[in-house]
Coordinates of C-alpha atoms in Angstrom, one line a residue:
M1 CA 100.7 77.9 24.5
D2 CA 97.4 78.3 26.2
C3 CA 97.7 82.0 25.8
L4 CA 97.3 81.7 22.1
Q5 CA 93.9 79.9 22.3
P6 CA 90.7 81.9 21.9
S7 CA 88.5 82.3 25.0
L8 CA 85.0 83.3 24.1
K9 CA 83.0 85.2 26.7
Y10 CA 79.7 84.2 25.1
P11 CA 79.3 80.8 23.3
R12 CA 77.8 80.9 19.8
S13 CA 75.2 78.7 18.3
S14 CA 76.2 77.6 14.8
A15 CA 72.6 76.5 14.1
I16 CA 71.3 80.0 14.9
L17 CA 74.0 81.6 12.8
D18 CA 73.1 79.3 9.9
D19 CA 69.5 80.3 10.0
I20 CA 70.3 83.9 10.0
S21 CA 73.0 84.0 7.4
G22 CA 72.0 81.2 5.1
P23 CA 74.6 79.1 3.1
D24 CA 78.2 80.1 3.8
Y25 CA 79.8 80.1 0.3
I26 CA 82.9 82.1 1.4
S27 CA 84.0 79.5 3.9
K28 CA 84.0 76.9 1.1
L29 CA 86.7 78.7 -0.8
H30 CA 90.3 77.3 -0.9
D31 CA 92.6 78.3 2.0
D32 CA 94.8 80.2 -0.3
I33 CA 91.9 82.5 -1.4
L34 CA 90.9 83.0 2.3
I35 CA 94.4 83.8 3.4
H36 CA 94.7 86.2 0.4
M37 CA 91.5 88.0 1.8
L38 CA 93.0 88.1 5.3
D39 CA 96.1 89.7 4.0
K40 CA 94.1 92.8 3.1
L41 CA 92.9 93.2 6.7
P42 CA 94.8 94.6 9.7
M43 CA 96.1 92.1 12.2
E44 CA 93.3 92.8 14.7
E45 CA 90.6 92.5 12.2
A46 CA 92.0 89.3 10.7
G47 CA 92.1 87.9 14.3
R48 CA 88.4 88.5 14.8
T49 CA 87.5 86.3 11.8
S50 CA 88.2 83.2 14.1
L51 CA 84.8 84.0 15.6
L52 CA 83.0 83.2 12.3
S53 CA 83.3 79.4 12.5
K54 CA 85.7 76.5 13.0
R55 CA 86.7 76.8 9.3
W56 CA 88.1 80.3 10.1
N57 CA 89.6 79.4 13.5
G58 CA 93.3 80.1 13.5
L59 CA 93.4 80.8 9.8
W60 CA 94.6 84.3 10.5
R61 CA 97.9 83.0 11.7
H62 CA 98.7 82.0 8.1
K63 CA 98.7 85.6 7.0
R64 CA 101.5 86.5 4.5
N65 CA 101.2 90.1 5.5
V66 CA 102.0 90.4 9.2
E67 CA 101.5 93.8 11.1
L68 CA 102.8 94.0 14.7
G69 CA 101.6 97.1 16.6
Y70 CA 103.6 98.8 19.4
K71 CA 101.2 97.3 22.1
L72 CA 102.9 93.9 21.5
F73 CA 106.3 95.3 22.6
Q74 CA 105.2 97.0 25.8
K75 CA 106.8 95.9 29.0
P76 CA 104.3 96.6 31.7
N77 CA 102.7 93.5 33.3
R78 CA 99.3 93.7 31.8
S79 CA 97.4 91.8 29.1
V80 CA 97.5 92.7 25.5
K81 CA 94.6 92.1 23.2
L82 CA 95.0 91.1 19.6
G83 CA 91.7 90.8 17.9
Y84 CA 89.6 88.8 20.4
K85 CA 92.7 86.9 21.7
L86 CA 94.1 87.9 25.1
F87 CA 97.8 87.4 25.7
Q88 CA 98.7 87.3 29.4
K89 CA 102.3 88.2 30.4
S90 CA 103.3 85.7 33.1
G91 CA 107.1 86.2 33.3
N92 CA 107.5 86.0 29.5
D93 CA 107.2 88.6 26.8
V94 CA 104.3 88.7 24.4
L95 CA 106.4 88.8 21.2
P96 CA 108.2 85.4 21.7
L97 CA 104.9 83.7 22.4
L98 CA 103.3 85.2 19.3
I99 CA 106.2 84.4 17.1
K100 CA 106.2 80.8 18.4
G101 CA 102.5 80.6 17.7
F102 CA 103.1 81.8 14.1
S103 CA 106.0 79.3 13.7
D104 CA 104.0 76.3 14.9
V105 CA 101.4 76.7 12.1
R106 CA 103.4 78.4 9.3
Q107 CA 105.7 76.7 6.9
Q108 CA 105.4 79.2 4.0
T109 CA 107.4 82.4 3.6
I110 CA 106.1 85.8 4.8
H111 CA 105.6 88.4 2.0
R112 CA 105.5 91.5 4.2
L113 CA 106.3 92.1 7.8
S114 CA 105.6 95.4 9.5
A115 CA 106.5 96.3 13.1
S116 CA 105.8 99.6 15.0
L117 CA 107.7 100.2 18.3
R118 CA 107.9 102.7 21.1
Y119 CA 111.5 101.9 21.5
D120 CA 113.5 101.8 24.7
K121 CA 116.7 100.0 25.6
T122 CA 114.8 96.9 27.0
M123 CA 113.6 96.0 23.5
L124 CA 116.9 95.0 22.0
T125 CA 116.1 91.3 22.6
D126 CA 112.7 91.7 21.0
I127 CA 114.2 93.4 18.0
K128 CA 116.8 90.7 17.5
L129 CA 114.2 88.0 17.9
L130 CA 112.1 89.8 15.3
M131 CA 114.9 90.1 12.8
D132 CA 115.9 86.4 13.3
Y133 CA 112.3 85.4 12.7
A134 CA 112.0 87.6 9.6
S135 CA 115.2 86.1 8.1
S136 CA 114.1 82.5 8.8
K137 CA 110.8 83.2 7.0
N138 CA 112.4 84.7 3.9
V139 CA 110.6 88.0 4.3
E140 CA 110.4 90.0 1.1
E141 CA 109.2 93.3 2.5
L142 CA 110.2 94.6 5.9
Y143 CA 108.9 97.8 7.5
M144 CA 110.3 99.0 10.9
D145 CA 109.1 102.1 12.8
F146 CA 111.1 102.7 16.0
N147 CA 109.2 105.8 17.2
A148 CA 105.5 105.0 16.9
K149 CA 104.7 106.8 20.1
T150 CA 102.6 110.0 19.7
D151 CA 103.7 112.6 22.2
N152 CA 104.7 116.2 22.4
I153 CA 108.4 115.5 21.9
K154 CA 109.4 116.5 18.4
W155 CA 110.5 113.5 16.3
R156 CA 113.6 115.1 14.9
R157 CA 115.1 114.8 18.5
R158 CA 114.2 111.2 19.0
Y159 CA 117.1 109.2 17.6
S160 CA 117.2 106.8 20.5
F161 CA 117.7 103.6 18.5
V162 CA 121.0 102.8 16.8
L163 CA 121.0 100.1 14.2
K164 CA 124.0 97.9 15.0
P165 CA 125.5 95.1 12.8
E166 CA 124.6 92.4 15.2
L167 CA 120.9 93.2 15.0
V168 CA 120.8 93.0 11.2
K169 CA 120.5 89.7 9.6
Q170 CA 121.8 88.9 6.0
F171 CA 118.4 88.6 4.3
S172 CA 118.8 86.8 1.1
S173 CA 115.2 87.3 0.1
L174 CA 114.6 90.9 1.1
V175 CA 113.6 93.1 -1.8
K176 CA 112.0 96.1 0.0
L177 CA 113.1 97.7 3.3
S178 CA 111.6 100.7 5.1
L179 CA 113.3 102.1 8.3
K180 CA 111.9 105.0 10.3
S181 CA 113.3 107.0 13.3
L182 CA 116.7 105.7 14.0
K183 CA 120.4 106.3 13.7
L184 CA 122.8 104.6 11.2
E185 CA 126.2 105.1 12.7
T186 CA 128.1 101.8 12.5
L187 CA 128.2 100.8 8.9
P188 CA 128.2 98.7 6.9
P189 CA 125.1 97.0 8.5
L190 CA 122.9 97.1 5.4
C191 CA 124.3 94.5 3.0
F192 CA 121.4 92.8 1.2
M193 CA 122.2 91.3 -2.2
A194 CA 118.6 91.2 -3.4
L195 CA 117.3 94.5 -2.0
G196 CA 115.7 96.6 -4.7
E197 CA 114.0 99.4 -2.8
L198 CA 115.1 101.2 0.4
F199 CA 113.0 103.8 2.2
L200 CA 114.7 105.8 5.1
E201 CA 112.5 108.2 7.0
Q202 CA 113.5 110.5 9.9
V203 CA 116.9 108.7 9.9
K204 CA 120.1 110.2 11.2
L205 CA 122.7 109.5 8.6
G206 CA 126.5 109.9 8.8
E207 CA 128.7 111.6 6.2
D208 CA 129.3 108.4 4.3
S209 CA 126.2 106.4 5.2
V210 CA 124.5 106.7 1.8
E211 CA 127.7 105.9 -0.1
K212 CA 128.3 102.6 2.0
I213 CA 124.7 101.6 1.7
T214 CA 124.6 102.0 -2.1
S215 CA 127.9 100.2 -2.4
N216 CA 126.8 97.2 -0.3
C217 CA 123.5 96.7 -2.0
P218 CA 124.2 95.9 -5.6
S219 CA 120.6 95.3 -6.7
L220 CA 119.3 98.6 -5.2
A221 CA 117.3 100.5 -7.7
L222 CA 115.2 102.9 -5.6
L223 CA 116.5 105.0 -2.7
C224 CA 114.0 107.3 -0.9
L225 CA 115.2 109.7 1.8
S226 CA 112.3 111.3 3.7
N227 CA 113.1 114.0 6.3
C228 CA 116.6 112.7 7.1
N229 CA 119.0 114.8 9.1
P230 CA 116.6 117.7 9.7
S231 CA 118.9 119.2 12.3
S232 CA 122.2 118.7 10.4
D233 CA 123.7 118.8 7.0
L234 CA 122.7 116.0 4.6
N235 CA 125.4 114.4 2.5
I236 CA 124.1 112.2 -0.3
V237 CA 126.8 110.4 -2.2
I238 CA 125.8 107.5 -4.5
A239 CA 128.6 105.0 -4.9
A240 CA 130.3 104.7 -8.2
N241 CA 129.5 101.0 -8.5
S242 CA 125.8 101.5 -7.6
N243 CA 123.0 100.6 -9.9
I244 CA 120.4 103.0 -8.5
L245 CA 117.9 104.2 -11.0
H246 CA 115.7 106.4 -8.9
L247 CA 116.7 108.7 -6.1
V248 CA 113.9 110.5 -4.1
I249 CA 114.6 113.3 -1.7
R250 CA 111.4 114.2 0.3
E251 CA 111.6 116.9 2.9
E252 CA 109.1 119.1 4.8
F253 CA 109.2 122.3 6.7
T254 CA 109.8 121.9 10.4
G255 CA 109.4 125.6 11.1
P256 CA 108.3 128.9 9.5
Q257 CA 111.6 129.4 7.8
N258 CA 114.4 127.5 6.0
T259 CA 116.6 125.4 8.1
P260 CA 120.2 126.6 8.4
Y261 CA 121.5 123.3 7.1
S262 CA 122.4 122.4 3.5
C263 CA 122.2 119.3 1.3
S264 CA 125.0 118.1 -0.9
I265 CA 124.3 115.6 -3.7
R266 CA 126.7 113.5 -5.8
A267 CA 124.8 111.1 -7.9
A268 CA 126.7 110.5 -11.2
N269 CA 125.0 107.3 -12.2
V270 CA 121.4 107.9 -11.1
K271 CA 118.9 108.0 -14.0
T272 CA 116.0 109.8 -12.1
I273 CA 116.3 112.4 -9.4
E274 CA 113.1 113.5 -7.6
F275 CA 112.6 116.3 -5.2
A276 CA 109.3 116.0 -3.4
S277 CA 107.2 118.0 -0.9
A278 CA 109.5 121.0 -0.2
L279 CA 113.0 122.4 -0.3
P280 CA 113.4 123.7 3.3
R281 CA 117.2 123.8 3.5
K282 CA 119.5 126.7 3.3
G283 CA 121.0 125.5 0.1
Y284 CA 121.2 122.5 -2.3
Q285 CA 124.4 121.6 -4.2
M286 CA 124.7 119.2 -7.1
K287 CA 128.3 118.1 -7.3
G288 CA 130.1 116.2 -10.1
T289 CA 128.9 115.3 -13.5
L290 CA 125.2 114.2 -14.0
S291 CA 123.9 111.6 -16.4
C292 CA 120.3 111.5 -15.1
S293 CA 117.6 111.3 -17.9
E294 CA 114.7 112.4 -15.8
A295 CA 114.2 115.1 -13.2
I296 CA 111.0 115.5 -11.1
F297 CA 110.1 118.6 -9.0
R298 CA 106.9 117.7 -7.2
L299 CA 107.0 120.5 -4.7
D300 CA 103.5 120.6 -3.4
Q301 CA 104.2 121.7 0.2
M302 CA 106.2 124.9 -0.2
E303 CA 104.0 126.8 2.2
P304 CA 105.8 126.7 5.5
R305 CA 103.1 128.6 7.4
L306 CA 100.3 126.7 5.7
E307 CA 99.2 130.0 4.0
A308 CA 99.8 131.6 0.6
V309 CA 103.4 132.7 0.1
K310 CA 103.7 136.4 -0.7
V311 CA 105.3 137.3 -4.0
F312 CA 107.1 140.7 -4.2
S313 CA 108.6 142.6 -7.1
S314 CA 111.9 140.9 -6.4
G315 CA 110.3 137.5 -6.2
I316 CA 109.8 135.2 -3.2
R317 CA 111.8 136.1 -0.1
G318 CA 114.1 133.5 1.3
N319 CA 116.0 130.7 -0.4
Y320 CA 112.9 129.0 -1.9
T321 CA 113.4 130.4 -5.5
Q322 CA 117.2 130.1 -5.4
N323 CA 117.1 126.5 -4.4
F324 CA 114.7 125.4 -7.1
L325 CA 116.2 127.5 -9.9
G326 CA 119.7 126.3 -9.0
L327 CA 118.7 122.6 -9.1
L328 CA 116.7 123.2 -12.3
G329 CA 119.8 124.8 -13.9
K330 CA 121.9 121.7 -13.0
L331 CA 119.3 119.4 -14.6
V332 CA 118.8 121.1 -18.0
T333 CA 120.1 118.0 -19.7
A334 CA 117.3 115.7 -18.5
E335 CA 115.1 114.3 -21.3
V336 CA 112.1 114.1 -19.0
L337 CA 111.0 117.0 -16.8
T338 CA 108.1 117.0 -14.3
L339 CA 107.2 120.3 -12.6
S340 CA 104.5 121.1 -10.1
S341 CA 102.3 124.2 -9.9
W342 CA 104.7 125.9 -7.4
C343 CA 107.6 125.4 -9.7
I344 CA 105.7 126.8 -12.7
Q345 CA 104.6 129.9 -10.8
V346 CA 108.3 130.5 -9.7
L347 CA 109.1 130.5 -13.4
S348 CA 106.3 132.9 -14.0
I349 CA 108.1 135.3 -11.6
E350 CA 111.2 134.8 -13.7
V351 CA 109.3 136.0 -16.8
H352 CA 108.0 139.1 -15.0
R353 CA 111.6 139.8 -14.0
W354 CA 112.7 139.5 -17.7
N355 CA 114.9 136.4 -17.1
R356 CA 114.9 134.3 -20.3
P357 CA 114.8 130.5 -20.0
P358 CA 117.9 128.4 -20.5
T359 CA 118.0 125.7 -23.2
F360 CA 116.5 122.5 -22.0
E361 CA 117.2 119.1 -23.6
A362 CA 113.8 117.8 -22.5
K363 CA 111.8 115.7 -25.0
H364 CA 109.0 115.0 -22.5
L365 CA 107.5 117.6 -20.3
I366 CA 104.9 116.9 -17.5
L367 CA 103.2 119.9 -15.9
E368 CA 101.1 119.3 -12.8
I369 CA 99.3 122.7 -12.7
G370 CA 95.9 124.3 -12.3
L371 CA 96.0 126.3 -15.5
N372 CA 95.4 129.7 -13.8
R373 CA 96.7 133.0 -15.3
W374 CA 99.7 133.2 -13.0
E375 CA 100.9 129.8 -14.4
F376 CA 100.7 130.8 -18.1
P377 CA 104.0 132.7 -18.2
G378 CA 105.7 129.8 -16.5
V379 CA 104.4 127.4 -19.0
A380 CA 105.5 129.7 -21.8
Y381 CA 108.9 129.8 -20.1
M382 CA 109.3 126.1 -20.4
L383 CA 107.8 125.8 -23.9
L384 CA 110.2 128.5 -25.1
G385 CA 113.2 126.7 -23.6
C386 CA 112.4 123.2 -24.6
H387 CA 113.4 123.2 -28.4
K388 CA 113.4 119.4 -28.6
L389 CA 110.1 118.9 -27.0
E390 CA 108.1 115.9 -28.5
N391 CA 105.5 115.1 -25.8
L392 CA 103.7 117.4 -23.5
V393 CA 101.4 116.2 -20.6
V394 CA 99.3 118.6 -18.5
V395 CA 97.9 117.1 -15.4
M396 CA 95.3 119.5 -14.1
G397 CA 94.9 119.9 -10.3
A398 CA 94.8 122.6 -7.6
P399 CA 97.3 125.4 -8.2
A400 CA 99.9 126.3 -5.5
K401 CA 98.9 129.1 -3.1
L402 CA 101.0 132.2 -3.9
D403 CA 99.8 135.8 -3.1
Y404 CA 100.5 138.2 -6.0
G405 CA 98.8 141.2 -4.4
S406 CA 102.2 143.0 -4.0
V407 CA 103.0 142.7 -7.7
E408 CA 99.6 143.0 -9.3
T409 CA 99.9 146.7 -9.9
L410 CA 103.4 146.5 -11.1
V411 CA 102.6 143.8 -13.7
R412 CA 99.5 145.8 -14.8
L413 CA 101.6 149.0 -15.4
G414 CA 104.1 147.1 -17.4
R415 CA 107.9 147.5 -17.7
I416 CA 110.3 148.6 -20.3
G417 CA 110.7 145.9 -22.9
L418 CA 110.0 144.7 -26.4
P419 CA 107.7 142.0 -27.6
E420 CA 109.3 138.7 -28.2
P421 CA 109.4 138.0 -32.0
S422 CA 107.2 135.2 -33.1
S423 CA 110.0 132.8 -33.9
K424 CA 109.5 129.1 -34.7
I425 CA 108.8 127.2 -31.6
L426 CA 107.5 123.8 -30.7
Q427 CA 108.5 122.4 -34.1
K428 CA 109.1 118.9 -32.8
L429 CA 106.0 118.6 -30.6
E430 CA 103.9 115.7 -31.8
V431 CA 101.6 114.6 -28.8
V432 CA 99.8 116.8 -26.3
E433 CA 97.7 115.2 -23.5
F434 CA 95.5 117.0 -21.0
K435 CA 94.5 115.0 -17.9
N436 CA 91.6 116.4 -15.8
Y437 CA 90.9 113.7 -13.2
P438 CA 89.7 115.9 -10.3
G439 CA 87.7 118.3 -12.4
P440 CA 84.0 118.9 -11.9
Y441 CA 83.2 117.7 -15.4
G442 CA 84.5 114.2 -15.3
T443 CA 82.8 113.1 -18.5
W444 CA 80.7 114.4 -21.5
D445 CA 77.6 113.3 -23.3
G446 CA 78.1 110.6 -25.9
D447 CA 81.0 111.1 -28.2
E448 CA 80.6 114.9 -28.3
F449 CA 83.6 116.5 -26.7
N450 CA 83.2 120.0 -25.3
Q451 CA 86.4 121.8 -24.7
D452 CA 84.8 124.5 -22.6
R453 CA 83.3 122.0 -20.1
F454 CA 86.6 120.1 -20.0
F455 CA 88.5 123.3 -18.9
A456 CA 85.7 124.6 -16.7
G457 CA 87.4 126.3 -13.7
S458 CA 90.7 127.0 -15.4
E459 CA 91.5 130.4 -16.7
V460 CA 93.9 129.6 -19.5
G461 CA 93.1 126.1 -20.6
S462 CA 91.6 127.0 -24.0
L463 CA 94.3 129.7 -24.5
L464 CA 97.0 127.1 -24.1
V465 CA 95.3 124.7 -26.5
W466 CA 95.0 127.5 -29.1
N467 CA 98.7 128.4 -28.8
L468 CA 99.8 124.7 -29.1
K469 CA 97.7 124.2 -32.2
T470 CA 99.0 127.5 -33.6
Y471 CA 102.7 127.0 -33.2
A472 CA 103.2 123.2 -33.2
D473 CA 103.2 122.6 -37.0
N474 CA 104.0 118.9 -36.7
L475 CA 101.4 118.1 -34.0
K476 CA 99.9 114.6 -34.6
K477 CA 97.6 114.1 -31.7
T478 CA 95.8 116.0 -28.9
V479 CA 94.3 113.9 -26.0
F480 CA 91.8 115.0 -23.4
S481 CA 91.3 112.4 -20.6
T482 CA 89.3 112.3 -17.4
G483 CA 88.7 109.7 -14.9
E484 CA 86.1 108.0 -17.1
K485 CA 86.7 108.9 -20.7
C486 CA 89.3 109.8 -23.2
F487 CA 89.0 111.9 -26.3
A488 CA 91.7 111.9 -28.9
T489 CA 91.8 114.0 -32.1
D490 CA 94.1 114.7 -35.0
Q491 CA 92.1 117.7 -36.2
F492 CA 94.2 120.7 -35.5
R493 CA 92.2 123.7 -36.8
R494 CA 92.7 126.9 -34.9
F495 CA 89.3 127.0 -33.2
G496 CA 88.2 129.7 -30.8
D497 CA 89.7 133.2 -30.3
L498 CA 91.7 135.1 -27.8
S499 CA 89.0 137.4 -26.6
S500 CA 88.4 135.4 -23.5
A501 CA 92.0 136.1 -22.4
A502 CA 91.9 139.7 -23.2
N503 CA 91.1 140.8 -19.6
L504 CA 94.1 138.7 -18.4
G505 CA 96.5 140.5 -20.6
L506 CA 97.6 137.1 -22.2
C507 CA 97.8 136.1 -25.8
H508 CA 100.6 134.3 -27.7
I509 CA 103.3 132.2 -25.9
P510 CA 106.2 134.3 -27.3
C511 CA 104.5 137.5 -26.1
V512 CA 105.0 136.8 -22.4
Y513 CA 108.1 139.0 -22.7
R514 CA 106.5 142.2 -23.6
V515 CA 105.0 145.4 -22.3
F516 CA 101.5 144.9 -20.9
G517 CA 100.0 147.4 -23.3
Y518 CA 101.1 145.5 -26.3
K519 CA 98.1 143.3 -27.5
C520 CA 99.1 141.3 -30.5
Y521 CA 95.8 139.4 -30.6
Q522 CA 94.1 142.5 -31.9
H523 CA 96.1 142.1 -35.1
L524 CA 95.1 138.4 -35.8

């Protein structure tokens, strides 16, 4: 174990250090507090703290959060540096020595173990050793990345590691597991009774992989699939006996166009379904009956070429719109809906195409938008369709990048249509909240709230407030919050006018379905 002892190139003088730094109050703290501080540092930084004094020497090996980088798993006969410690390979691997060094001083459990590998076939022994060690230390959170190498080979082709049953221990304490860049072929390998959260990223899944995993993990509440099966169809079947509450499907574009593969989802018992980043596949199908109470569409990376998507008179070319509208139509029974700016602008296109909204069952609606003029028809689309809406939250941020140059003239000229009658809408809406955390005006002077300053930079913020206070007869509270302050009011007078929105051709929410020349605000 000589390789685990620090060897200092330059000796230090504690007397000189004391004169420079003064009293060392931190070193007088209890070990548990110092270890908690070390848990916040990366492994190399924590290792360097042994240089401070004898009090800190070796204390880093008591870390409850352990991070093992890919350098510790390399096979070439050369030294590996961890912090200021130098591990020499003399016929033995570094990892066994390191684990033995941890085991000699550690009796407590490990809270979090993270390992990043540049996997090759010679690492099977190291992986098994690492799994055995994690199981013996009752690890609660385990993170394994089998493709940490940065090279020019695309990750979607690197499924070199296959997780086999003999490599997986039956962790009785594991509550959170994250696996990246591998294949799950021989199942069931994942059978963890206490596992509550499972994250699979860049993982090649079989036809029944998800079903077996959800069946074998009875405590699993969160399943997140990130960029799984990018070069093949993705089949997601949640087992009937599963207790999953939240299913997250996060995907990104790997090219300039949709992938020719589809995604099939059967999740009868899931309470929350979330689609994140993008919908890059050819098609998405929701099969079977759904009982989910919350649907989240946080699609903030729907620009495959990293540029504004062009909008034509027929909508957005490709399967982007059809994928989203098809999924939204399947989830109209959800009581909580979250939509990002891109989704709202797609609904604005539906308004300009004279497509009326379906009937949503949502009681809570969360809109993550920038409040620009191209979002207002989409917001009206949702407010007209949510007849049971009780709570509305608008989270202000940067709007999605869509190019409306091709339809600008068409919208301005107007189409044949009649104004929507001002029927009773938003009759159950009670609470409205606007959150403007990234805005340029993060606060206001004293207790004087200024609506114009709050909505600075947005085109239709004040117009939306005017409409909500006009139509929501049972509104009880309006809340404006920033990163520093919060202003709530129960005064619902119709302040302001619509003259500021006249140049945008916008007025009442029900009037989004109308000819452009019809300006009902002139008659108020």
